[in-house]
Amino acid sequence: MNARQTPRPNKTHDQFLRAQVVQGFFVSLASVGVSVLIIAVAGQNWDPEIFLQSLVYAALIPAIVAPSAMIVVARLNLYNHRLLVELDRVANEDMLTGLLSRRAFFDRAATQLERWEHGAVMLADIDWFKAVNDTYGHSGGDAALKHVAEVMRRTAPGGGLIARMGGEEFVVLCEWKGLASLHEAAESVRAAIEAHPCWHEGHAIHLTVSIGISVGSPGDDVDALISRADVALYAAKADGRNRTQMAA
């Protein structure tokens, strides 16, 4: 998938603010210096008293005007930076769970895979999710999705990508160093979701997930990994759900 990538702000708000302050200081200092230098060169033959007064004004006027102008510019830049940060969040974050969106996942997955010798995908799907919506309403379904996302965020292997693919399906892209450890990591996610119910309006919603796992081979891209993990996921569903299945 070749989705257009949204430019991402590379500085936090505080970092951007500090950069604006530093930039404003040096611009103001340069304005004063240039103004004084112009008077110093142009007024060499002036009356000493007029020359001195001119130097004072040459330093004073930009010392007042430049910082004021920079404050206006900095406020506009900060406003634009906030908009860019919000645009990045909307474009790259699933609004309900706070995980990566499907688009952001595919934008970053290829780069992430290039950094690893072996990549793997865990594809997790909440079991009987329609029953959750039917029993507890869509607010209960939303609570369940957020709960599963938070458990996955805590228990999935670090250093990879976690995203909501859509509906009740989630994906983890991670590095693997052995099939046993990879299966154990997926089982840790599955067991944690089973062991910790989602509480919603005083009700404990007991959830389970089925997980399909695929491991990368030379030349595999993320689409191939997800395709094989999807087959394994359906096998886990067919075998009774609430289980982890490794792709063949």
Short mmCIF file of C-alpha atoms in Angstrom, two decimals:
data_model
loop_
_atom_site.label_atom_id
_atom_site.label_comp_id
_atom_site.label_asym_id
_atom_site.label_seq_id
_atom_site.Cartn_x
_atom_site.Cartn_y
_atom_site.Cartn_z
CA MET A 1 0.00 0.00 0.00
CA ASN A 2 1.44 3.33 -1.02
CA ALA A 3 -0.57 5.85 0.96
CA ARG A 4 0.51 9.47 0.79
CA GLN A 5 2.39 10.34 3.93
CA THR A 6 1.41 13.37 5.97
CA PRO A 7 4.37 15.59 6.99
CA ARG A 8 5.11 14.99 10.65
CA PRO A 9 6.28 17.72 13.04
CA ASN A 10 9.75 16.80 14.27
CA LYS A 11 9.66 18.97 17.39
CA THR A 12 7.45 19.02 20.46
CA HIS A 13 5.60 22.20 21.35
CA ASP A 14 8.17 23.12 24.03
CA GLN A 15 11.09 22.47 21.68
CA PHE A 16 9.44 24.59 18.99
CA LEU A 17 8.79 27.40 21.49
CA ARG A 18 12.43 27.39 22.62
CA ALA A 19 13.56 27.49 18.99
CA GLN A 20 11.32 30.51 18.36
CA VAL A 21 12.73 32.34 21.40
CA VAL A 22 16.32 31.67 20.34
CA GLN A 23 15.55 32.69 16.76
CA GLY A 24 13.86 35.89 17.95
CA PHE A 25 16.83 36.79 20.14
CA PHE A 26 19.37 36.40 17.35
CA VAL A 27 17.19 38.21 14.78
CA SER A 28 16.74 41.13 17.19
CA LEU A 29 20.47 41.20 17.96
CA ALA A 30 21.31 41.11 14.26
CA SER A 31 18.83 43.92 13.55
CA VAL A 32 20.47 46.13 16.15
CA GLY A 33 23.94 45.29 14.89
CA VAL A 34 23.13 45.99 11.25
CA SER A 35 21.38 49.26 12.09
CA VAL A 36 24.28 50.48 14.21
CA LEU A 37 26.80 49.41 11.56
CA ILE A 38 24.98 51.37 8.85
CA ILE A 39 25.01 54.55 10.96
CA ALA A 40 28.62 53.99 11.96
CA VAL A 41 29.68 53.78 8.29
CA ALA A 42 27.40 56.50 6.95
CA GLY A 43 27.97 59.02 9.75
CA GLN A 44 31.74 59.14 9.94
CA ASN A 45 31.77 62.78 8.83
CA TRP A 46 28.76 63.89 10.87
CA ASP A 47 28.80 66.23 13.83
CA PRO A 48 29.87 64.14 16.85
CA GLU A 49 26.73 64.96 18.85
CA ILE A 50 24.43 64.09 15.94
CA PHE A 51 26.48 60.96 15.25
CA LEU A 52 26.17 59.80 18.86
CA GLN A 53 22.42 60.44 18.94
CA SER A 54 22.03 58.58 15.64
CA LEU A 55 23.90 55.59 17.02
CA VAL A 56 21.60 55.55 20.07
CA TYR A 57 18.49 55.66 17.87
CA ALA A 58 19.99 53.09 15.51
CA ALA A 59 20.32 50.71 18.44
CA LEU A 60 17.11 51.64 20.26
CA ILE A 61 14.58 51.52 17.41
CA PRO A 62 15.35 47.95 16.18
CA ALA A 63 15.77 46.84 19.79
CA ILE A 64 12.10 47.76 20.30
CA VAL A 65 10.63 46.98 16.89
CA ALA A 66 12.41 43.69 16.10
CA PRO A 67 11.35 41.82 19.29
CA SER A 68 7.77 43.06 18.89
CA ALA A 69 7.69 41.85 15.30
CA MET A 70 9.27 38.54 16.27
CA ILE A 71 6.64 38.02 18.98
CA VAL A 72 3.90 38.40 16.36
CA VAL A 73 5.71 36.04 13.97
CA ALA A 74 6.41 33.53 16.77
CA ARG A 75 2.74 33.46 17.79
CA LEU A 76 1.73 32.76 14.20
CA ASN A 77 4.39 30.05 13.93
CA LEU A 78 3.25 28.46 17.19
CA TYR A 79 -0.34 28.46 16.00
CA ASN A 80 0.70 26.81 12.74
CA HIS A 81 2.80 24.29 14.65
CA ARG A 82 -0.19 23.34 16.82
CA LEU A 83 -2.26 22.83 13.66
CA LEU A 84 0.47 20.64 12.18
CA VAL A 85 0.69 18.57 15.37
CA GLU A 86 -3.08 18.11 15.37
CA LEU A 87 -3.05 17.22 11.67
CA ASP A 88 -0.35 14.63 12.35
CA ARG A 89 -2.40 13.18 15.20
CA VAL A 90 -5.60 13.00 13.15
CA ALA A 91 -3.82 11.50 10.14
CA ASN A 92 -1.77 8.93 12.03
CA GLU A 93 -3.74 8.03 15.15
CA ASP A 94 -6.86 5.95 15.52
CA MET A 95 -9.25 8.39 17.17
CA LEU A 96 -10.89 5.83 19.44
CA THR A 97 -7.96 3.80 20.75
CA GLY A 98 -4.98 6.13 20.34
CA LEU A 99 -3.05 3.43 18.47
CA LEU A 100 -1.64 3.96 15.00
CA SER A 101 -4.26 4.15 12.29
CA ARG A 102 -4.26 1.66 9.43
CA ARG A 103 -2.85 4.31 7.10
CA ALA A 104 -0.05 5.28 9.47
CA PHE A 105 0.82 1.63 10.04
CA PHE A 106 1.34 0.98 6.33
CA ASP A 107 3.21 4.27 5.94
CA ARG A 108 5.78 3.19 8.53
CA ALA A 109 5.85 -0.59 8.23
CA ALA A 110 8.20 -0.86 5.25
CA THR A 111 10.81 1.37 6.91
CA GLN A 112 10.50 -0.59 10.14
CA LEU A 113 10.95 -3.93 8.37
CA GLU A 114 14.16 -2.71 6.70
CA ARG A 115 15.74 -2.21 10.12
CA TRP A 116 15.28 -5.82 11.17
CA GLU A 117 16.76 -9.05 9.99
CA HIS A 118 13.44 -10.82 10.59
CA GLY A 119 10.02 -9.23 10.99
CA ALA A 120 6.78 -10.77 12.18
CA VAL A 121 3.10 -9.86 12.30
CA MET A 122 0.53 -10.64 14.97
CA LEU A 123 -3.03 -10.13 13.80
CA ALA A 124 -5.54 -10.11 16.67
CA ASP A 125 -9.32 -10.06 16.42
CA ILE A 126 -11.75 -9.74 19.33
CA ASP A 127 -13.92 -12.85 19.61
CA TRP A 128 -17.70 -12.49 19.45
CA PHE A 129 -17.46 -8.71 19.24
CA LYS A 130 -20.96 -8.36 17.77
CA ALA A 131 -22.32 -9.91 20.95
CA VAL A 132 -20.53 -7.20 22.97
CA ASN A 133 -22.24 -4.50 20.91
CA ASP A 134 -25.60 -6.27 21.12
CA THR A 135 -25.37 -6.67 24.91
CA TYR A 136 -23.74 -3.42 26.02
CA GLY A 137 -24.46 -1.10 23.10
CA HIS A 138 -21.94 0.72 20.98
CA SER A 139 -20.57 2.56 24.01
CA GLY A 140 -19.72 -0.84 25.48
CA GLY A 141 -18.14 -1.87 22.19
CA ASP A 142 -16.04 1.29 22.15
CA ALA A 143 -14.97 0.66 25.74
CA ALA A 144 -13.96 -2.88 24.79
CA LEU A 145 -11.88 -1.66 21.86
CA LYS A 146 -10.08 0.89 24.01
CA HIS A 147 -9.49 -1.71 26.70
CA VAL A 148 -7.97 -4.23 24.27
CA ALA A 149 -5.81 -1.49 22.75
CA GLU A 150 -4.47 -0.55 26.18
CA VAL A 151 -3.72 -4.17 27.12
CA MET A 152 -1.92 -4.66 23.81
CA ARG A 153 0.04 -1.47 24.32
CA ARG A 154 1.26 -2.83 27.68
CA THR A 155 1.95 -6.43 26.69
CA ALA A 156 2.94 -6.51 23.00
CA PRO A 157 6.65 -6.74 22.14
CA GLY A 158 8.41 -3.39 22.37
CA GLY A 159 10.14 -1.61 19.57
CA GLY A 160 7.53 -2.38 16.94
CA LEU A 161 4.27 -0.94 15.64
CA ILE A 162 0.78 -1.48 17.05
CA ALA A 163 -2.24 -0.37 15.07
CA ARG A 164 -5.96 -0.78 14.83
CA MET A 165 -6.63 -2.18 11.38
CA GLY A 166 -10.34 -1.43 11.54
CA GLY A 167 -13.38 -2.78 13.36
CA GLU A 168 -12.23 -5.13 16.11
CA GLU A 169 -8.96 -6.13 14.42
CA PHE A 170 -5.50 -5.10 15.61
CA VAL A 171 -2.02 -5.67 14.22
CA VAL A 172 1.44 -5.81 15.77
CA LEU A 173 4.56 -5.60 13.63
CA CYS A 174 7.60 -6.71 15.60
CA GLU A 175 11.04 -8.25 15.32
CA TRP A 176 11.41 -11.92 16.12
CA LYS A 177 14.45 -13.91 17.18
CA GLY A 178 12.79 -17.30 17.50
CA LEU A 179 9.43 -18.94 16.90
CA ALA A 180 9.04 -20.03 20.51
CA SER A 181 9.62 -16.55 21.91
CA LEU A 182 7.30 -15.04 19.31
CA HIS A 183 4.52 -17.49 20.13
CA GLU A 184 5.07 -16.81 23.84
CA ALA A 185 4.77 -13.06 23.25
CA ALA A 186 1.48 -13.52 21.39
CA GLU A 187 0.20 -15.81 24.12
CA SER A 188 1.07 -13.15 26.71
CA VAL A 189 -1.15 -10.68 24.84
CA ARG A 190 -3.99 -13.19 24.50
CA ALA A 191 -3.79 -14.29 28.15
CA ALA A 192 -3.69 -10.71 29.45
CA ILE A 193 -6.84 -9.79 27.55
CA GLU A 194 -8.60 -12.92 28.82
CA ALA A 195 -7.50 -12.31 32.42
CA HIS A 196 -8.47 -8.64 32.64
CA PRO A 197 -12.11 -7.84 31.87
CA CYS A 198 -13.20 -4.46 30.59
CA TRP A 199 -15.31 -2.56 33.10
CA HIS A 200 -18.10 -0.49 31.57
CA GLU A 201 -20.88 1.20 33.54
CA GLY A 202 -20.48 -1.25 36.41
CA HIS A 203 -20.39 -4.33 34.18
CA ALA A 204 -17.41 -6.60 33.63
CA ILE A 205 -17.12 -7.35 29.92
CA HIS A 206 -15.08 -10.52 29.53
CA LEU A 207 -13.14 -10.49 26.30
CA THR A 208 -10.93 -12.88 24.39
CA VAL A 209 -8.97 -12.55 21.18
CA SER A 210 -7.80 -14.91 18.49
CA ILE A 211 -4.32 -14.24 17.12
CA GLY A 212 -2.68 -15.24 13.85
CA ILE A 213 1.11 -15.01 13.56
CA SER A 214 3.31 -14.90 10.49
CA VAL A 215 7.08 -14.56 10.25
CA GLY A 216 9.02 -12.89 7.47
CA SER A 217 11.00 -14.57 4.76
CA PRO A 218 13.51 -12.88 2.41
CA GLY A 219 11.66 -10.56 0.05
CA ASP A 220 8.48 -10.43 2.14
CA ASP A 221 6.72 -7.10 2.49
CA VAL A 222 4.17 -6.22 5.14
CA ASP A 223 1.26 -7.15 2.86
CA ALA A 224 2.60 -10.70 2.55
CA LEU A 225 3.07 -10.96 6.31
CA ILE A 226 -0.45 -9.73 6.99
CA SER A 227 -1.93 -12.04 4.37
CA ARG A 228 -0.36 -15.11 5.99
CA ALA A 229 -1.26 -13.91 9.49
CA ASP A 230 -4.86 -13.47 8.33
CA VAL A 231 -5.01 -17.09 7.21
CA ALA A 232 -3.64 -18.17 10.59
CA LEU A 233 -6.18 -15.94 12.34
CA TYR A 234 -9.08 -17.60 10.54
CA ALA A 235 -7.66 -20.98 11.51
CA ALA A 236 -7.59 -19.87 15.16
CA LYS A 237 -11.24 -18.79 14.86
CA ALA A 238 -12.19 -22.10 13.25
CA ASP A 239 -10.43 -24.05 16.01
CA GLY A 240 -12.60 -22.49 18.70
CA ARG A 241 -11.31 -18.93 19.21
CA ASN A 242 -9.29 -17.55 22.13
CA ARG A 243 -6.12 -19.13 20.81
CA THR A 244 -2.92 -18.30 18.95
CA GLN A 245 -2.18 -19.88 15.60
CA MET A 246 1.14 -19.77 13.73
CA ALA A 247 0.99 -19.48 9.95
CA ALA A 248 2.21 -22.49 8.01
#
